[in-house]
Short mmCIF file of C-alpha atoms in Angstrom, two decimals:
data_model
loop_
_atom_site.label_atom_id
_atom_site.label_comp_id
_atom_site.label_asym_id
_atom_site.label_seq_id
_atom_site.Cartn_x
_atom_site.Cartn_y
_atom_site.Cartn_z
CA MET A 1 245.29 79.12 93.81
CA GLY A 2 241.88 80.69 93.91
CA GLN A 3 240.66 83.16 96.53
CA PRO A 4 240.28 81.05 99.88
CA VAL A 5 238.05 83.56 101.76
CA ARG A 6 235.23 81.18 101.50
CA ASP A 7 237.21 78.22 102.65
CA TYR A 8 238.39 80.19 105.62
CA LEU A 9 234.83 81.30 106.54
CA LEU A 10 233.70 77.65 106.43
CA THR A 11 236.61 76.56 108.42
CA LEU A 12 235.72 79.23 111.01
CA CYS A 13 232.12 78.39 111.11
CA VAL A 14 232.56 74.54 111.60
CA THR A 15 235.12 75.25 114.38
CA ALA A 16 232.53 77.61 116.09
CA ALA A 17 229.59 75.29 115.56
CA VAL A 18 231.61 72.23 116.95
CA THR A 19 232.77 74.21 119.92
CA TYR A 20 229.37 75.39 120.73
CA LEU A 21 227.58 72.12 120.48
CA LEU A 22 230.29 70.44 122.57
CA THR A 23 230.21 73.09 125.18
CA GLY A 24 226.72 72.01 126.65
CA PRO A 25 227.69 68.19 127.05
CA VAL A 26 231.08 69.22 128.43
CA ARG A 27 229.32 71.29 131.13
CA LYS A 28 227.21 68.30 132.18
CA PHE A 29 230.42 66.16 132.30
CA ALA A 30 232.28 68.72 134.40
CA ILE A 31 229.36 68.78 136.90
CA ALA A 32 229.28 65.00 136.93
CA VAL A 33 233.05 64.61 137.72
CA GLY A 34 233.12 67.43 140.18
CA ALA A 35 235.19 69.95 138.21
CA MET A 36 233.15 72.77 139.94
CA PRO A 37 234.90 74.38 142.81
CA ALA A 38 233.23 76.10 145.63
CA ILE A 39 232.92 79.92 145.70
CA ARG A 40 235.78 81.71 147.70
CA ALA A 41 235.51 84.96 149.37
CA ARG A 42 237.32 86.71 146.57
CA ASP A 43 235.30 85.32 143.63
CA VAL A 44 233.42 87.28 141.36
CA HIS A 45 230.68 84.73 140.41
CA ARG A 46 228.03 83.98 142.81
CA GLU A 47 227.33 80.23 142.08
CA PRO A 48 229.63 77.32 141.78
CA THR A 49 230.32 77.06 137.94
CA PRO A 50 232.02 74.19 136.32
CA ARG A 51 235.08 74.32 134.11
CA LEU A 52 236.88 72.08 131.59
CA GLY A 53 235.39 74.27 128.84
CA GLY A 54 238.74 73.72 127.13
CA ILE A 55 237.58 70.19 126.13
CA ALA A 56 235.02 71.79 123.88
CA MET A 57 237.56 74.16 122.46
CA PHE A 58 239.98 71.58 121.78
CA GLY A 59 237.28 69.58 119.78
CA GLY A 60 236.64 72.67 117.85
CA LEU A 61 240.44 72.88 117.00
CA CYS A 62 240.58 69.39 115.82
CA ALA A 63 237.51 69.91 113.82
CA GLY A 64 238.85 73.05 112.06
CA LEU A 65 241.95 71.24 111.03
CA ILE A 66 240.13 68.36 109.65
CA VAL A 67 237.84 70.60 107.47
CA ALA A 68 240.66 72.45 106.30
CA ASP A 69 242.57 69.63 105.22
CA HIS A 70 239.85 68.54 102.95
CA LEU A 71 239.35 71.95 101.36
CA PHE A 72 240.98 72.52 98.05
CA ASN A 73 242.50 75.95 98.71
CA LEU A 74 243.76 75.01 102.19
CA ASN A 75 245.03 71.51 101.67
CA SER A 76 248.26 72.83 100.39
CA VAL A 77 248.93 74.05 103.81
CA PHE A 78 249.17 70.53 105.11
CA GLU A 79 250.98 69.25 102.16
CA LEU A 80 253.87 71.95 102.06
CA SER A 81 254.04 72.58 105.84
CA SER A 82 254.37 70.41 108.98
CA GLU A 83 253.23 73.47 111.18
CA PRO A 84 249.53 72.27 111.47
CA ARG A 85 250.74 68.94 112.74
CA ALA A 86 253.18 70.64 115.07
CA LEU A 87 250.47 73.03 116.36
CA LEU A 88 247.98 69.83 116.99
CA SER A 89 250.71 67.98 118.95
CA GLY A 90 251.57 70.96 121.17
CA ALA A 91 247.83 71.89 121.58
CA ALA A 92 247.12 68.19 122.74
CA LEU A 93 249.88 68.20 125.22
CA ILE A 94 248.91 71.57 126.86
CA TRP A 95 245.20 70.68 126.67
CA LEU A 96 245.93 67.42 128.58
CA ILE A 97 247.80 69.13 131.31
CA GLY A 98 245.17 71.80 131.57
CA VAL A 99 242.22 69.13 131.96
CA LEU A 100 244.33 67.57 134.79
CA ASP A 101 244.95 70.90 136.47
CA ASP A 102 241.15 71.86 136.18
CA LYS A 103 240.10 68.58 137.87
CA PHE A 104 243.00 67.91 140.33
CA GLU A 105 245.00 71.26 140.47
CA ILE A 106 248.36 70.12 139.93
CA ASP A 107 251.61 71.77 141.04
CA ALA A 108 252.54 75.13 139.31
CA LEU A 109 256.01 73.82 138.23
CA ILE A 110 254.61 70.67 136.69
CA LYS A 111 252.40 73.14 134.46
CA LEU A 112 255.28 75.39 133.71
CA GLY A 113 257.45 72.28 132.52
CA GLY A 114 254.47 71.21 130.59
CA GLN A 115 254.20 74.43 128.69
CA MET A 116 257.90 74.32 127.86
CA ILE A 117 257.64 70.83 126.61
CA ALA A 118 254.55 71.75 124.57
CA ALA A 119 256.53 74.61 123.01
CA ALA A 120 259.56 72.27 122.37
CA VAL A 121 257.50 69.69 120.65
CA MET A 122 256.34 72.35 118.22
CA VAL A 123 259.94 73.57 117.67
CA ILE A 124 261.04 70.07 116.90
CA GLN A 125 258.43 69.68 114.15
CA GLY A 126 259.57 72.98 112.55
CA LEU A 127 257.34 75.74 114.15
CA THR A 128 260.08 78.00 115.37
CA ILE A 129 261.45 81.42 114.87
CA LEU A 130 264.12 81.76 112.28
CA TRP A 131 265.19 85.30 112.04
CA LEU A 132 264.30 88.79 113.32
CA PRO A 133 264.30 92.27 111.77
CA ILE A 134 266.28 94.49 114.14
CA PRO A 135 266.06 98.18 113.54
CA GLY A 136 269.33 99.61 112.66
CA VAL A 137 271.04 96.35 112.12
CA GLY A 138 269.03 94.44 109.65
CA THR A 139 267.73 91.08 109.25
CA VAL A 140 269.40 88.90 112.09
CA ALA A 141 269.38 84.92 111.44
CA LEU A 142 268.99 83.03 114.79
CA THR A 143 270.90 80.11 115.64
CA GLN A 144 268.95 76.85 116.40
CA TRP A 145 269.23 77.45 120.18
CA GLN A 146 268.44 81.05 120.01
CA GLY A 147 265.42 80.31 117.83
CA THR A 148 264.22 77.45 120.32
CA LEU A 149 264.71 79.63 123.45
CA LEU A 150 263.00 82.61 121.96
CA THR A 151 260.05 80.30 120.67
CA VAL A 152 259.73 78.68 124.11
CA ALA A 153 259.70 82.08 126.02
CA LEU A 154 257.01 83.39 123.57
CA VAL A 155 254.74 80.40 124.13
CA VAL A 156 255.08 80.53 127.91
CA ILE A 157 254.59 84.20 128.25
CA THR A 158 251.53 84.18 125.86
CA ILE A 159 249.99 81.22 127.66
CA ASN A 160 250.30 82.67 130.93
CA ALA A 161 249.15 86.24 129.73
CA VAL A 162 246.00 84.75 128.50
CA ASN A 163 245.46 82.86 131.73
CA PHE A 164 246.27 85.90 133.70
CA VAL A 165 243.53 88.00 131.95
CA ASP A 166 240.89 85.42 132.36
CA GLY A 167 239.37 86.93 135.42
CA LEU A 168 235.85 87.95 134.18
CA ASP A 169 233.11 86.01 132.34
CA GLY A 170 234.03 86.20 128.49
CA LEU A 171 237.06 88.27 129.01
CA ALA A 172 239.81 86.18 127.76
CA ALA A 173 237.83 84.62 125.05
CA GLY A 174 236.77 87.92 123.74
CA MET A 175 240.22 89.55 123.86
CA VAL A 176 241.78 86.54 121.95
CA CYS A 177 239.15 86.61 119.44
CA ILE A 178 239.72 90.35 118.78
CA ALA A 179 243.62 89.74 118.65
CA SER A 180 243.20 86.88 116.40
CA ALA A 181 240.75 88.57 114.00
CA ALA A 182 243.27 91.55 113.55
CA PHE A 183 246.04 88.96 113.03
CA PHE A 184 244.01 87.10 110.36
CA LEU A 185 243.59 90.28 108.31
CA TYR A 186 247.29 90.97 108.31
CA THR A 187 248.36 87.41 107.58
CA TYR A 188 245.90 87.11 104.78
CA ARG A 189 247.00 90.23 103.45
CA LEU A 190 250.63 88.75 103.30
CA TRP A 191 249.45 85.57 101.77
CA TYR A 192 247.05 86.49 99.07
CA GLY A 193 248.08 90.11 98.62
CA TYR A 194 251.77 89.43 98.16
CA GLY A 195 251.67 85.62 97.26
CA ILE A 196 253.68 84.65 100.39
CA GLU A 197 252.79 80.96 100.88
CA ALA A 198 254.64 81.02 104.11
CA ALA A 199 251.93 83.10 105.78
CA ALA A 200 249.24 80.41 104.87
CA PRO A 201 249.57 78.48 108.20
CA ALA A 202 249.43 81.48 110.48
CA THR A 203 246.19 82.45 108.41
CA LEU A 204 244.55 79.18 108.98
CA PHE A 205 245.50 79.22 112.87
CA ALA A 206 244.03 82.65 113.15
CA ALA A 207 240.73 81.57 111.57
CA ILE A 208 240.47 78.49 113.67
CA LEU A 209 241.32 80.46 116.79
CA MET A 210 238.48 82.92 116.00
CA GLY A 211 236.11 80.08 115.64
CA MET A 212 237.06 78.39 119.05
CA CYS A 213 236.36 81.79 120.78
CA LEU A 214 233.21 82.58 118.99
CA GLY A 215 231.77 79.07 119.68
CA PHE A 216 232.55 79.22 123.40
CA LEU A 217 231.65 82.84 124.18
CA PRO A 218 227.64 82.45 124.25
CA HIS A 219 228.32 79.95 127.05
CA ASN A 220 230.79 82.09 128.86
CA MET A 221 229.47 85.45 128.62
CA HIS A 222 228.04 87.00 132.03
CA PRO A 223 226.53 85.21 133.78
CA ALA A 224 228.79 82.26 132.66
CA ARG A 225 227.39 78.81 132.50
CA ILE A 226 230.81 77.34 132.34
CA PHE A 227 234.44 78.38 132.44
CA MET A 228 237.18 77.47 130.14
CA GLY A 229 239.53 76.84 132.97
CA ASP A 230 243.30 76.23 132.45
CA SER A 231 242.53 73.58 129.74
CA GLY A 232 241.06 76.41 127.55
CA SER A 233 243.06 79.51 128.57
CA MET A 234 246.43 77.67 127.99
CA LEU A 235 245.13 76.14 124.80
CA ILE A 236 244.07 79.36 123.05
CA GLY A 237 247.38 81.04 124.40
CA LEU A 238 249.29 78.37 122.78
CA VAL A 239 247.35 78.66 119.39
CA LEU A 240 247.75 82.51 119.51
CA ALA A 241 251.50 82.31 120.08
CA ALA A 242 251.67 79.61 117.34
CA GLY A 243 250.33 82.11 114.79
CA ALA A 244 253.07 84.59 115.53
CA ILE A 245 255.83 82.18 115.42
CA SER A 246 254.65 80.74 112.18
CA VAL A 247 254.91 83.92 110.38
CA THR A 248 257.78 85.45 112.18
CA GLY A 249 261.02 84.63 110.17
CA GLN A 250 259.17 83.28 107.16
CA VAL A 251 258.38 86.41 105.41
CA ASP A 252 260.96 87.15 102.54
CA PRO A 253 261.31 91.02 102.33
CA ASP A 254 262.31 90.74 98.52
CA LEU A 255 258.90 89.32 97.81
CA MET A 256 256.95 92.22 99.22
CA ASN A 257 258.73 94.77 96.71
CA LEU A 258 258.28 97.57 99.24
CA PHE A 259 261.64 99.18 99.28
CA ALA A 260 264.94 99.38 97.28
CA GLY A 261 268.44 99.70 98.78
CA GLY A 262 270.54 97.94 101.46
CA GLU A 263 269.70 95.55 103.93
CA ARG A 264 269.55 98.14 106.57
CA ALA A 265 267.35 100.45 104.74
CA ALA A 266 264.96 97.43 104.03
CA THR A 267 264.62 96.84 107.63
CA HIS A 268 263.78 100.27 108.48
CA ALA A 269 261.29 100.42 105.71
CA MET A 270 259.51 97.20 106.81
CA LEU A 271 259.17 98.20 110.30
CA PRO A 272 255.32 99.11 109.83
CA VAL A 273 254.89 95.80 108.03
CA PHE A 274 256.49 93.92 111.13
CA ILE A 275 254.42 95.83 113.82
CA PRO A 276 251.36 93.35 113.56
CA LEU A 277 253.83 90.46 114.40
CA LEU A 278 253.46 91.92 117.88
CA LEU A 279 249.73 91.44 117.70
CA PRO A 280 249.58 88.46 120.02
CA LEU A 281 251.38 90.78 122.44
CA THR A 282 248.17 92.84 122.36
CA ILE A 283 246.54 90.31 124.45
CA ILE A 284 249.60 90.58 126.89
CA ALA A 285 249.72 94.26 126.97
CA ILE A 286 246.85 94.84 129.48
CA PRO A 287 247.67 91.84 131.74
CA ALA A 288 251.32 92.41 131.64
CA ALA A 289 250.90 96.05 132.82
CA ASP A 290 248.52 94.74 135.31
CA LEU A 291 251.08 92.18 136.38
CA VAL A 292 254.01 94.68 136.73
CA LEU A 293 251.61 97.04 138.78
CA ALA A 294 250.59 94.18 140.94
CA ILE A 295 254.20 93.18 141.76
CA VAL A 296 255.17 96.75 142.58
CA ARG A 297 252.02 97.40 144.57
CA ARG A 298 252.46 94.26 146.65
CA THR A 299 256.31 94.66 147.14
CA TRP A 300 255.61 98.43 148.25
CA ASN A 301 253.10 97.18 150.73
CA GLY A 302 255.60 94.57 152.16
CA GLN A 303 253.59 91.67 150.66
CA SER A 304 254.67 88.71 148.48
CA PRO A 305 254.50 89.36 144.84
CA PHE A 306 252.27 86.22 144.43
CA ALA A 307 249.93 87.24 147.11
CA ALA A 308 246.35 87.47 146.08
CA ASP A 309 244.79 90.99 146.34
CA ARG A 310 241.84 92.98 144.76
CA GLY A 311 243.89 95.67 142.94
CA HIS A 312 243.88 94.15 139.49
CA LEU A 313 242.45 96.44 136.63
CA HIS A 314 239.15 94.51 136.30
CA HIS A 315 238.79 94.78 140.10
CA ARG A 316 239.31 98.62 139.79
CA LEU A 317 236.78 98.86 137.08
CA LEU A 318 234.13 97.08 139.25
CA GLU A 319 235.05 99.08 142.27
CA ILE A 320 234.52 102.57 140.50
CA GLY A 321 230.92 101.44 139.47
CA HIS A 322 231.24 99.62 136.27
CA SER A 323 229.15 96.52 135.82
CA HIS A 324 230.53 93.11 135.10
CA SER A 325 229.47 93.33 131.42
CA ARG A 326 230.70 96.93 130.93
CA SER A 327 234.13 96.17 132.37
CA VAL A 328 234.43 93.35 129.98
CA LEU A 329 233.41 95.64 126.93
CA ILE A 330 235.67 98.30 128.04
CA MET A 331 238.61 95.96 127.89
CA TYR A 332 237.38 94.56 124.66
CA PHE A 333 237.43 98.27 123.31
CA TRP A 334 241.16 98.83 124.31
CA SER A 335 242.20 95.46 122.80
CA ALA A 336 240.48 96.26 119.64
CA LEU A 337 242.03 99.65 119.44
CA ILE A 338 245.69 98.43 120.06
CA ALA A 339 245.26 95.30 117.50
CA PHE A 340 243.34 97.03 114.57
CA GLY A 341 245.48 100.15 115.11
CA ALA A 342 248.51 98.15 114.49
CA VAL A 343 247.21 96.56 111.44
CA GLY A 344 246.03 99.82 109.88
CA TYR A 345 249.41 101.36 110.78
CA SER A 346 251.12 98.62 108.87
CA VAL A 347 249.08 99.28 105.77
CA HIS A 348 249.22 103.06 105.51
CA SER A 349 252.20 104.06 108.06
CA THR A 350 252.33 107.36 106.56
CA SER A 351 248.53 108.35 106.86
CA LEU A 352 247.93 110.83 109.54
CA TRP A 353 244.41 110.20 109.72
CA ILE A 354 245.21 106.78 111.24
CA VAL A 355 246.82 108.50 114.10
CA LEU A 356 244.11 110.94 114.52
CA VAL A 357 241.39 108.10 114.65
CA ILE A 358 243.36 106.10 117.28
CA VAL A 359 243.75 109.42 119.41
CA GLY A 360 239.98 109.93 119.02
CA LEU A 361 239.06 106.56 120.04
CA SER A 362 241.27 106.74 123.03
CA ALA A 363 239.66 109.85 124.11
CA VAL A 364 236.34 108.01 123.77
CA GLY A 365 237.64 105.04 125.80
CA LEU A 366 238.73 107.47 128.53
CA ILE A 367 235.36 108.99 128.89
CA LEU A 368 233.75 105.62 129.10
CA LEU A 369 236.15 104.91 131.97
CA LEU A 370 234.93 108.07 133.79
CA MET A 371 231.22 107.41 133.27
CA PRO A 372 230.53 104.25 135.26
CA ARG A 373 227.06 104.85 136.05
CA PHE A 374 225.79 105.96 132.85
CA THR A 375 223.18 103.81 131.49
CA PRO A 376 222.32 104.30 127.91
CA ARG A 377 218.98 103.91 126.51
CA ALA A 378 218.33 102.48 123.17
CA PRO A 379 215.70 104.23 120.69
CA ARG A 380 212.22 102.37 120.57
CA TRP A 381 213.11 101.05 117.06
CA ALA A 382 216.13 99.26 118.27
CA GLU A 383 214.61 97.89 121.72
CA ALA A 384 214.02 94.44 120.37
CA PHE A 385 217.82 94.09 119.58
CA VAL A 386 219.19 95.05 122.98
CA PRO A 387 219.04 93.58 126.34
CA PRO A 388 216.01 94.33 128.40
CA ARG A 389 217.88 96.64 130.86
CA TYR A 390 218.21 99.29 128.00
CA ARG A 391 214.49 99.32 127.11
CA ARG A 392 212.46 101.94 128.06
CA ARG A 393 209.12 100.03 127.51
CA ARG A 394 209.79 97.66 130.13
CA GLN A 395 209.59 100.11 133.13
CA ALA A 396 206.46 101.64 131.42
CA ALA A 397 204.65 98.36 131.15
CA ALA A 398 205.48 97.45 134.82
CA GLU A 399 204.08 100.69 135.98
CA ALA A 400 201.00 100.12 134.01
CA GLY A 401 200.48 96.65 135.16
CA THR A 402 200.73 97.98 138.95
CA GLU A 403 198.13 100.86 138.25
CA ALA A 404 195.74 98.08 136.51
CA GLU A 405 195.62 96.17 139.74
CA GLY A 406 194.71 99.17 141.83
CA GLN A 407 197.96 99.40 143.58
CA GLN A 408 199.88 102.58 143.15
CA PRO A 409 203.70 102.13 143.20
CA PRO A 410 205.31 103.20 146.47
CA GLU A 411 207.15 106.38 146.37
CA GLY A 412 209.55 108.29 148.41
CA PRO A 413 210.82 106.70 151.48
CA GLU A 414 208.41 103.71 151.30
CA MET A 415 209.85 102.70 147.96
CA ALA A 416 213.26 102.63 149.63
CA SER A 417 212.10 100.63 152.64
CA GLN A 418 210.32 98.10 150.48
CA ALA A 419 213.23 97.62 148.00
CA PRO A 420 215.07 94.42 148.65
CA GLU A 421 218.41 94.60 149.99
CA ARG A 422 221.33 93.62 147.76
CA THR A 423 224.16 91.65 149.28
CA PRO A 424 227.35 93.07 148.20
CA VAL A 425 229.60 90.68 146.12
CA ALA A 426 233.25 90.37 146.80
CA VAL A 427 235.42 91.65 144.04
CA GLY A 428 238.24 89.41 143.20
CA VAL A 429 239.57 87.13 140.60
CA SER A 430 237.55 84.02 139.79
CA GLY A 431 239.00 80.94 141.37
CA VAL A 432 238.37 78.90 138.32
CA ASN A 433 239.56 81.42 135.56
CA GLY A 434 241.50 83.99 137.29
CA ALA A 435 244.84 82.38 138.43
CA THR A 436 247.77 82.50 136.49
CA ALA A 437 248.79 79.20 134.65
CA ILE A 438 252.30 78.96 136.42
CA GLY A 439 251.10 80.43 139.73
CA PRO A 440 249.38 78.55 142.54
CA ARG A 441 245.79 79.08 143.40
CA SER A 442 245.41 80.53 146.91
CA ARG A 443 243.58 78.15 149.35
CA PHE A 444 241.30 79.52 152.04
CA SER A 445 240.17 77.45 155.01
CA ASN A 446 236.81 79.34 155.19
CA ARG A 447 234.95 79.03 151.65
CA ASP A 448 231.63 80.72 151.08
CA ARG A 449 229.50 78.24 149.31
CA ALA A 450 226.46 79.26 147.34
CA ASP A 451 222.90 78.43 148.35
CA SER A 452 222.23 76.92 145.07
CA SER A 453 224.00 75.65 141.82
CA ARG A 454 223.07 75.61 138.31
#
């Protein structure tokens, strides 16, 4: 089999292009059918924004699978494995439930049941966990019921973790894209580097998931023109979990020739190799910590663990002075550090420089957290490639235009008095993309409606 990098790249590009092109018509459709809820007091966005972005993402998923099925180097994935069909079946079911929830806000228990059924559908078609490497014990084969329960649990947890983190524009799609990129590097190394065909489906899933997120991000970055809604967040969460399930229990340690000795010694030697199997949990790490802290905080204050508040991680980033975009970029940074750090450690677990790089980048991340009001300025040669707020020439041109008209810019107290007042925006999770997939959305009797809509 030839090197399939170009086939994966083509699949990724087609998936991203289809998702990107479909998002515009889907936005108009969402507005037409009324899938655009009014703004609430705790929402971050200022204008009513349509959801149902998951429709475009599901179209990109289907396009990616169709293209991959007709490529020479990837066709064998469909011939030798039923996992792509299992993924498509589960994705279609969870996507349909998400679309209904975006439009009608169905009951939380129905969504939870739908997530479990979608996971069961994939298990029935062969997408399940077969065995696990346990430190100090060795390779433990799972029974059918154990594998099914573990698979369903992983799918449900990942789906709701992605939905939970979807509280700011572009946050969930970007973090999932980062995790899937790191996961792609790991699974491709297993397949092409070690010749393990069982890792091919997971590699394909990761490439398609990257395309889905990259195609949707231009429409979803702040200020978002459309939200993915539950139809999108639950869909990408399921695809992310499917990749981990596909490769877990399918890798034969004897094929990697990384060690010699008994089964217990083999498991210890493979621990760095199996660390990236936890990469889908990198998308869960931040929201899971946020979830635990939220439960402790609300219980300590005598509130219900499911009561809405403004104490989430992205709320705190906004409250200490970070902008919307910078808060998202900081969370991108930490996700990339965890994901790619795990991949680097799996390749060279004995290299000290990997640990030093991770420690150094962690220090940089902490500095960024402590400097919310620092506004960087790009050099003049790079101003054409950065947003206008980072350009020096914009301010100079404005001052020159004012002086040309014979009007001196106001200074001192006059400038402060003439400056337009800014209305503070309530900090909170978006009502469209901030609720957990299994938790009910809070309803308020008084809703703040925007003066205009997109």
